[in-house]
Amino acid sequence: MKNTESVLKKIENLQESASSQLKNNADSNVLEDWRIKFLGRNGELSELMKVMKEVSSEDKRVIGPKLNQLKDNLNKLFESAKESSAQNLNDENSFDITLPGKNLSYGSLHPTTLIIREICEAFRSMGFQIHEGNEIETEKYNFDLLNIPSDHPARDQWDTIWLDLKNSNDKYLLRTHTSPMQARIMEKNDPPIRVVVPGKCYRYEATDATHEWEFHQIEGLAIDKNISFSELKGTLYQMARKIFGSDQKVRFRCDFFPFVEPGVDMSILWEGKWIEILGAGMVHPKVLSGVGYDPNEYSGFAFGIGPERVSMLKNKIKDIRNFHANDLRFLSQFVS
Ligand code: DAH
């Protein structure tokens, strides 16, 4: 048999230790720990309640009400502590408004997006429209309509990622350049045409500091009556001055692309060196007739720019792979 006196003492002790351990302004974790320790299913109160099984029915009459009273007290203690901690949270004086806030990190435009917009804007200001095209192309548009037949050695220039999509009429690929959009736009529109087409291209090749297998180009096309090579030169020279500065020097040299005749590349004089930034030329008569234009009536020029290359020059970026590395130390330098 338990001694009544010692049980009553235990009740008193528990009341004391529970209230002394309940701190003012306790946060919700501390409150919960307290609740589990004293009021939980295996807590100290439940433990003490077990004596009821061991005492005489006479003693029960004394101890029972005391235990109920204790239970009541502990519940009240807990409720009022919970209430006061909730009040504190709502109390303006309970936190320091001079503490610095959390920094929100904002998104920003990718450097490739920035340079594409800048170059397209340069052409837009000269009357060009901006158009986007599909990245999955067919052999017909990527090569055939651009005067690159399947046995032509120029196909080697475009290491192609072929797609395994079954189509009896054509073969699919990831476009190796934006030039297929020349034919697509001409097929759907009548001259005059002045358009730039920014977009992603893919080549199956090893990457290094100046080559990526996934990169961008901006294609340009101008078709009208009486367009001559001087318009090509004037337009591209003007673009270079808008992008690199009004005293920018440019150089045109002969180059070969099967879809233009004559073909050129344009370099800019940058830090004492001539650096090639684009290919261009007068649209080949075969390309014009391939889309149903009469080469005797219409002429025009086309060009293809690598915007990452332009950004690398302007921003002194040494490795083209930075554009896709997804490294915030690189990307955050372009936050405007
Ligand atoms: N498509 C060419 C390439 O990927 C670039 C190019 C050259 C585009 C000459 C043109 C052009 O429109 O006239 O290398």
Short mmCIF file of C-alpha atoms and ligand atoms in Angstrom, two decimals:
data_model
loop_
_atom_site.label_atom_id
_atom_site.label_comp_id
_atom_site.label_asym_id
_atom_site.label_seq_id
_atom_site.Cartn_x
_atom_site.Cartn_y
_atom_site.Cartn_z
CA MET A 1 0.00 0.00 0.00
CA LYS A 2 1.21 3.47 -0.86
CA ASN A 3 1.53 5.93 1.87
CA THR A 4 -1.02 8.75 1.37
CA GLU A 5 1.34 11.36 2.69
CA SER A 6 4.03 10.51 0.19
CA VAL A 7 1.54 10.57 -2.70
CA LEU A 8 0.25 13.97 -1.68
CA LYS A 9 3.84 15.17 -1.51
CA LYS A 10 4.47 13.90 -5.01
CA ILE A 11 1.40 15.76 -6.28
CA GLU A 12 2.70 18.93 -4.71
CA ASN A 13 6.18 18.43 -6.17
CA LEU A 14 4.83 17.82 -9.63
CA GLN A 15 2.75 20.98 -9.44
CA GLU A 16 5.84 22.92 -8.45
CA SER A 17 8.26 21.51 -10.99
CA ALA A 18 5.73 21.82 -13.82
CA SER A 19 5.01 25.48 -13.13
CA SER A 20 8.65 26.36 -12.56
CA GLN A 21 9.62 24.77 -15.85
CA LEU A 22 7.05 26.66 -17.88
CA LYS A 23 8.95 29.78 -18.95
CA ASN A 24 7.35 33.03 -19.92
CA ASN A 25 7.38 33.78 -23.66
CA ALA A 26 8.25 30.21 -24.53
CA ASP A 27 8.17 29.51 -28.24
CA SER A 28 5.90 26.84 -29.64
CA ASN A 29 8.61 24.13 -29.67
CA VAL A 30 9.45 24.66 -26.00
CA LEU A 31 5.75 24.67 -25.12
CA GLU A 32 5.22 21.41 -26.94
CA ASP A 33 8.16 19.78 -25.15
CA TRP A 34 6.66 20.87 -21.84
CA ARG A 35 3.25 19.49 -22.75
CA ILE A 36 4.71 16.11 -23.71
CA LYS A 37 6.82 15.94 -20.54
CA PHE A 38 3.99 16.72 -18.13
CA LEU A 39 0.68 16.14 -19.88
CA GLY A 40 1.67 13.61 -22.53
CA ARG A 41 0.39 10.04 -22.62
CA ASN A 42 3.57 8.80 -20.96
CA GLY A 43 4.21 12.06 -19.14
CA GLU A 44 4.69 12.68 -15.46
CA LEU A 45 1.01 13.25 -14.70
CA SER A 46 -0.03 9.93 -16.25
CA GLU A 47 2.75 8.26 -14.34
CA LEU A 48 1.48 9.69 -11.07
CA MET A 49 -2.13 8.75 -11.88
CA LYS A 50 -1.09 5.10 -11.78
CA VAL A 51 -0.93 5.21 -7.95
CA MET A 52 -4.73 5.22 -7.94
CA LYS A 53 -4.56 1.50 -8.67
CA GLU A 54 -2.39 0.91 -5.65
CA VAL A 55 -4.18 2.82 -2.91
CA SER A 56 -7.06 1.81 -0.68
CA SER A 57 -10.48 3.06 -1.57
CA GLU A 58 -10.39 5.26 1.47
CA ASP A 59 -7.23 6.97 0.33
CA LYS A 60 -8.63 7.28 -3.15
CA ARG A 61 -11.16 9.71 -1.81
CA VAL A 62 -8.36 11.97 -0.60
CA ILE A 63 -5.89 11.49 -3.47
CA GLY A 64 -8.38 11.39 -6.36
CA PRO A 65 -9.60 14.99 -6.08
CA LYS A 66 -6.03 16.21 -5.58
CA LEU A 67 -4.91 14.48 -8.74
CA ASN A 68 -7.83 15.92 -10.69
CA GLN A 69 -7.02 19.31 -9.31
CA LEU A 70 -3.39 18.87 -10.44
CA LYS A 71 -4.50 17.83 -13.92
CA ASP A 72 -6.73 20.85 -14.12
CA ASN A 73 -3.96 23.16 -12.97
CA LEU A 74 -1.45 21.84 -15.47
CA ASN A 75 -3.92 22.17 -18.34
CA LYS A 76 -4.67 25.73 -17.35
CA LEU A 77 -0.98 26.56 -17.09
CA PHE A 78 -0.44 25.20 -20.55
CA GLU A 79 -3.40 27.05 -22.09
CA SER A 80 -2.45 30.41 -20.65
CA ALA A 81 1.22 30.00 -21.67
CA LYS A 82 0.06 29.19 -25.19
CA GLU A 83 -2.15 32.23 -25.29
CA SER A 84 0.53 34.61 -24.09
CA SER A 85 3.05 33.34 -26.62
CA ALA A 86 0.50 33.86 -29.43
CA GLN A 87 -0.12 37.38 -28.17
CA ASN A 88 3.57 38.12 -28.17
CA LEU A 89 3.82 37.21 -31.82
CA ASN A 90 1.19 39.79 -32.62
CA ASP A 91 2.76 42.42 -30.43
CA GLU A 92 4.70 45.03 -32.39
CA ASN A 93 7.08 45.59 -29.52
CA SER A 94 8.13 42.00 -29.33
CA PHE A 95 10.34 42.06 -32.41
CA ASP A 96 13.05 44.39 -33.58
CA ILE A 97 11.86 46.26 -36.63
CA THR A 98 15.37 47.52 -37.31
CA LEU A 99 16.63 44.01 -38.10
CA PRO A 100 17.54 43.70 -41.79
CA GLY A 101 14.97 41.81 -43.86
CA LYS A 102 15.54 38.71 -45.90
CA ASN A 103 16.92 39.46 -49.36
CA LEU A 104 14.63 38.41 -52.16
CA SER A 105 16.53 37.14 -55.13
CA TYR A 106 15.00 38.36 -58.35
CA GLY A 107 15.30 36.58 -61.66
CA SER A 108 16.99 38.38 -64.52
CA LEU A 109 17.41 37.97 -68.24
CA HIS A 110 20.01 35.51 -69.48
CA PRO A 111 23.02 37.11 -71.22
CA THR A 112 22.09 35.32 -74.44
CA THR A 113 18.58 36.78 -74.29
CA LEU A 114 20.07 40.22 -73.67
CA ILE A 115 22.40 40.12 -76.68
CA ILE A 116 19.72 38.63 -78.96
CA ARG A 117 17.36 41.44 -77.98
CA GLU A 118 20.05 44.03 -78.57
CA ILE A 119 20.94 42.72 -82.03
CA CYS A 120 17.30 42.27 -83.06
CA GLU A 121 16.54 45.78 -81.88
CA ALA A 122 19.36 47.11 -84.08
CA PHE A 123 17.70 45.48 -87.10
CA ARG A 124 14.19 46.40 -86.00
CA SER A 125 15.22 50.05 -86.02
CA MET A 126 16.17 49.55 -89.69
CA GLY A 127 12.74 48.19 -90.59
CA PHE A 128 13.26 44.44 -90.05
CA GLN A 129 10.56 42.27 -88.50
CA ILE A 130 11.41 39.66 -85.89
CA HIS A 131 10.21 36.11 -86.41
CA GLU A 132 10.88 32.80 -84.68
CA GLY A 133 11.00 29.34 -86.18
CA ASN A 134 11.06 25.66 -85.32
CA GLU A 135 14.12 23.91 -83.92
CA ILE A 136 13.12 20.55 -85.36
CA GLU A 137 13.60 20.80 -89.10
CA THR A 138 13.45 18.56 -92.10
CA GLU A 139 16.30 17.72 -94.40
CA LYS A 140 14.47 19.57 -97.15
CA TYR A 141 14.53 22.94 -95.38
CA ASN A 142 17.81 22.57 -93.52
CA PHE A 143 19.73 21.49 -96.66
CA ASP A 144 17.91 20.90 -99.94
CA LEU A 145 16.12 24.23 -100.35
CA LEU A 146 19.35 25.97 -99.35
CA ASN A 147 21.12 24.53 -102.38
CA ILE A 148 22.94 21.91 -100.29
CA PRO A 149 22.14 18.59 -102.06
CA SER A 150 22.90 15.34 -100.25
CA ASP A 151 26.08 14.64 -102.19
CA HIS A 152 27.39 18.19 -101.75
CA PRO A 153 30.61 18.41 -99.71
CA ALA A 154 29.20 21.47 -97.90
CA ARG A 155 26.97 19.15 -95.86
CA ASP A 156 30.09 18.23 -93.94
CA GLN A 157 30.13 21.72 -92.51
CA TRP A 158 26.98 21.01 -90.54
CA ASP A 159 27.45 18.04 -88.25
CA THR A 160 23.89 17.04 -87.91
CA ILE A 161 21.89 15.56 -85.04
CA TRP A 162 19.36 13.40 -86.89
CA LEU A 163 16.08 12.50 -85.24
CA ASP A 164 14.57 9.07 -85.36
CA LEU A 165 11.07 10.26 -86.30
CA LYS A 166 9.49 8.07 -88.90
CA ASN A 167 8.27 10.02 -91.89
CA SER A 168 8.19 8.52 -95.32
CA ASN A 169 8.57 11.86 -97.06
CA ASP A 170 11.39 13.51 -95.20
CA LYS A 171 14.10 13.11 -92.58
CA TYR A 172 13.97 15.10 -89.35
CA LEU A 173 16.90 16.75 -87.60
CA LEU A 174 17.71 19.45 -85.06
CA ARG A 175 18.38 22.47 -87.22
CA THR A 176 22.09 23.07 -87.66
CA HIS A 177 21.53 26.75 -88.49
CA THR A 178 18.66 29.24 -88.65
CA SER A 179 18.96 29.49 -92.45
CA PRO A 180 16.04 27.06 -93.11
CA MET A 181 13.78 29.88 -91.96
CA GLN A 182 14.75 31.78 -95.13
CA ALA A 183 12.85 29.27 -97.25
CA ARG A 184 9.95 28.94 -94.79
CA ILE A 185 9.42 32.70 -94.67
CA MET A 186 9.72 33.18 -98.44
CA GLU A 187 7.26 30.35 -99.08
CA LYS A 188 4.65 32.02 -96.90
CA ASN A 189 5.20 35.68 -97.89
CA ASP A 190 5.56 37.81 -100.95
CA PRO A 191 8.37 40.37 -101.21
CA PRO A 192 9.30 42.85 -99.88
CA ILE A 193 10.71 40.88 -96.95
CA ARG A 194 12.92 42.19 -94.19
CA VAL A 195 13.16 39.81 -91.28
CA VAL A 196 15.50 38.60 -88.57
CA VAL A 197 15.07 35.18 -86.99
CA PRO A 198 16.76 34.50 -83.66
CA GLY A 199 16.85 30.93 -82.41
CA LYS A 200 18.65 27.87 -81.16
CA CYS A 201 20.75 25.58 -83.35
CA TYR A 202 22.45 22.26 -82.71
CA ARG A 203 25.55 20.59 -84.05
CA TYR A 204 26.95 17.21 -83.28
CA GLU A 205 30.45 18.30 -82.38
CA ALA A 206 32.93 18.41 -79.50
CA THR A 207 32.72 21.49 -77.30
CA ASP A 208 35.61 23.78 -76.48
CA ALA A 209 36.03 27.41 -75.45
CA THR A 210 34.61 28.65 -78.75
CA HIS A 211 32.26 25.80 -79.75
CA GLU A 212 29.03 24.60 -78.18
CA TRP A 213 26.83 21.84 -79.52
CA GLU A 214 23.78 23.95 -78.65
CA PHE A 215 24.02 27.64 -79.54
CA HIS A 216 22.09 30.51 -81.09
CA GLN A 217 22.05 32.24 -84.42
CA ILE A 218 20.22 35.24 -85.76
CA GLU A 219 19.31 34.79 -89.38
CA GLY A 220 18.57 37.81 -91.52
CA LEU A 221 16.81 38.06 -94.86
CA ALA A 222 15.94 41.01 -97.09
CA ILE A 223 14.21 40.40 -100.44
CA ASP A 224 12.90 43.02 -102.81
CA LYS A 225 13.34 44.37 -106.31
CA ASN A 226 16.79 45.80 -106.97
CA ILE A 227 18.50 44.87 -103.73
CA SER A 228 22.24 45.00 -104.28
CA PHE A 229 25.38 44.07 -102.42
CA SER A 230 25.80 47.65 -101.20
CA GLU A 231 22.57 47.29 -99.19
CA LEU A 232 24.01 44.18 -97.55
CA LYS A 233 27.18 46.05 -96.63
CA GLY A 234 25.39 49.17 -95.43
CA THR A 235 22.91 47.25 -93.27
CA LEU A 236 25.50 45.05 -91.57
CA TYR A 237 27.91 47.95 -91.08
CA GLN A 238 25.14 49.93 -89.41
CA MET A 239 24.30 46.97 -87.14
CA ALA A 240 27.98 46.70 -86.09
CA ARG A 241 28.07 50.38 -85.20
CA LYS A 242 24.89 50.10 -83.16
CA ILE A 243 26.21 47.11 -81.23
CA PHE A 244 29.89 47.95 -80.83
CA GLY A 245 30.02 51.74 -81.10
CA SER A 246 29.76 54.42 -83.78
CA ASP A 247 33.46 54.24 -84.77
CA GLN A 248 33.46 50.45 -85.24
CA LYS A 249 35.40 49.27 -88.28
CA VAL A 250 34.24 46.27 -90.29
CA ARG A 251 35.81 44.13 -93.01
CA PHE A 252 34.12 41.96 -95.65
CA ARG A 253 35.94 39.03 -97.24
CA CYS A 254 34.88 36.41 -99.74
CA ASP A 255 33.51 33.24 -98.20
CA PHE A 256 31.50 30.30 -99.44
CA PHE A 257 28.00 29.30 -98.40
CA PRO A 258 25.97 27.26 -100.91
CA PHE A 259 22.82 29.36 -100.45
CA VAL A 260 24.41 32.71 -101.36
CA GLU A 261 26.32 34.03 -104.35
CA PRO A 262 28.57 35.90 -103.78
CA GLY A 263 29.18 34.92 -100.17
CA VAL A 264 31.13 36.89 -97.56
CA ASP A 265 32.07 36.93 -93.95
CA MET A 266 32.17 40.10 -91.91
CA SER A 267 34.79 40.76 -89.25
CA ILE A 268 35.04 43.60 -86.79
CA LEU A 269 38.28 45.24 -85.68
CA TRP A 270 38.32 44.44 -82.00
CA GLU A 271 41.25 45.08 -79.67
CA GLY A 272 43.60 45.29 -82.65
CA LYS A 273 42.43 42.05 -84.32
CA TRP A 274 39.93 41.25 -87.06
CA ILE A 275 37.32 38.92 -85.59
CA GLU A 276 34.70 37.22 -87.73
CA ILE A 277 31.15 37.65 -86.41
CA LEU A 278 28.88 36.63 -89.26
CA GLY A 279 28.40 35.03 -92.64
CA ALA A 280 26.34 36.69 -95.36
CA GLY A 281 25.75 36.96 -99.08
CA MET A 282 23.33 37.64 -101.89
CA VAL A 283 20.58 35.01 -101.86
CA HIS A 284 21.40 32.37 -104.46
CA PRO A 285 19.07 32.31 -107.55
CA LYS A 286 18.46 28.61 -106.90
CA VAL A 287 17.17 29.38 -103.40
CA LEU A 288 14.85 32.04 -104.82
CA SER A 289 13.49 29.79 -107.54
CA GLY A 290 13.22 26.88 -105.07
CA VAL A 291 10.53 28.78 -103.16
CA GLY A 292 8.81 30.02 -106.30
CA TYR A 293 10.36 33.50 -106.60
CA ASP A 294 11.58 34.71 -109.99
CA PRO A 295 15.33 35.45 -109.60
CA ASN A 296 15.11 37.89 -112.50
CA GLU A 297 12.54 39.94 -110.65
CA TYR A 298 13.71 39.68 -107.06
CA SER A 299 17.06 39.74 -105.32
CA GLY A 300 18.15 40.02 -101.74
CA PHE A 301 20.71 39.33 -99.09
CA ALA A 302 20.91 36.99 -96.15
CA PHE A 303 23.14 36.75 -93.12
CA GLY A 304 23.70 34.62 -90.05
CA ILE A 305 25.14 35.98 -86.79
CA GLY A 306 26.33 34.06 -83.73
CA PRO A 307 24.99 36.14 -80.81
CA GLU A 308 27.05 34.31 -78.17
CA ARG A 309 30.20 35.23 -80.10
CA VAL A 310 29.11 38.87 -80.16
CA SER A 311 28.42 38.81 -76.42
CA MET A 312 31.82 37.18 -75.79
CA LEU A 313 33.56 40.07 -77.53
CA LYS A 314 31.50 42.80 -75.88
CA ASN A 315 31.65 41.31 -72.40
CA LYS A 316 35.14 39.76 -72.53
CA ILE A 317 33.81 36.24 -71.99
CA LYS A 318 36.57 33.72 -72.63
CA ASP A 319 34.57 30.49 -72.81
CA ILE A 320 31.30 30.00 -74.72
CA ARG A 321 30.39 27.10 -72.40
CA ASN A 322 29.68 29.66 -69.65
CA PHE A 323 26.38 30.44 -71.35
CA HIS A 324 25.02 26.99 -70.54
CA ALA A 325 26.91 26.19 -67.35
CA ASN A 326 24.09 27.65 -65.22
CA ASP A 327 26.57 29.18 -62.81
CA LEU A 328 25.10 32.13 -60.89
CA ARG A 329 28.55 33.68 -60.44
CA PHE A 330 28.58 34.14 -64.22
CA LEU A 331 24.90 34.91 -64.77
CA SER A 332 24.53 37.45 -61.97
CA GLN A 333 27.12 39.70 -63.66
CA PHE A 334 24.45 40.50 -66.27
CA VAL A 335 21.74 41.61 -63.86
CA SER A 336 20.79 45.10 -64.90
N1 DAH B 1 24.01 29.34 -91.88
C1 DAH B 1 25.42 29.69 -91.88
C2 DAH B 1 26.15 28.87 -90.83
O1 DAH B 1 25.52 28.31 -90.01
C3 DAH B 1 25.58 31.14 -91.59
C4 DAH B 1 25.16 31.98 -92.75
C5 DAH B 1 26.06 32.32 -93.73
C6 DAH B 1 23.86 32.41 -92.86
C7 DAH B 1 25.71 33.08 -94.80
C8 DAH B 1 23.47 33.17 -93.97
C9 DAH B 1 24.42 33.50 -94.93
O2 DAH B 1 22.23 33.60 -94.12
O3 DAH B 1 24.05 34.28 -95.97
O4 DAH B 1 27.34 28.84 -90.82
#
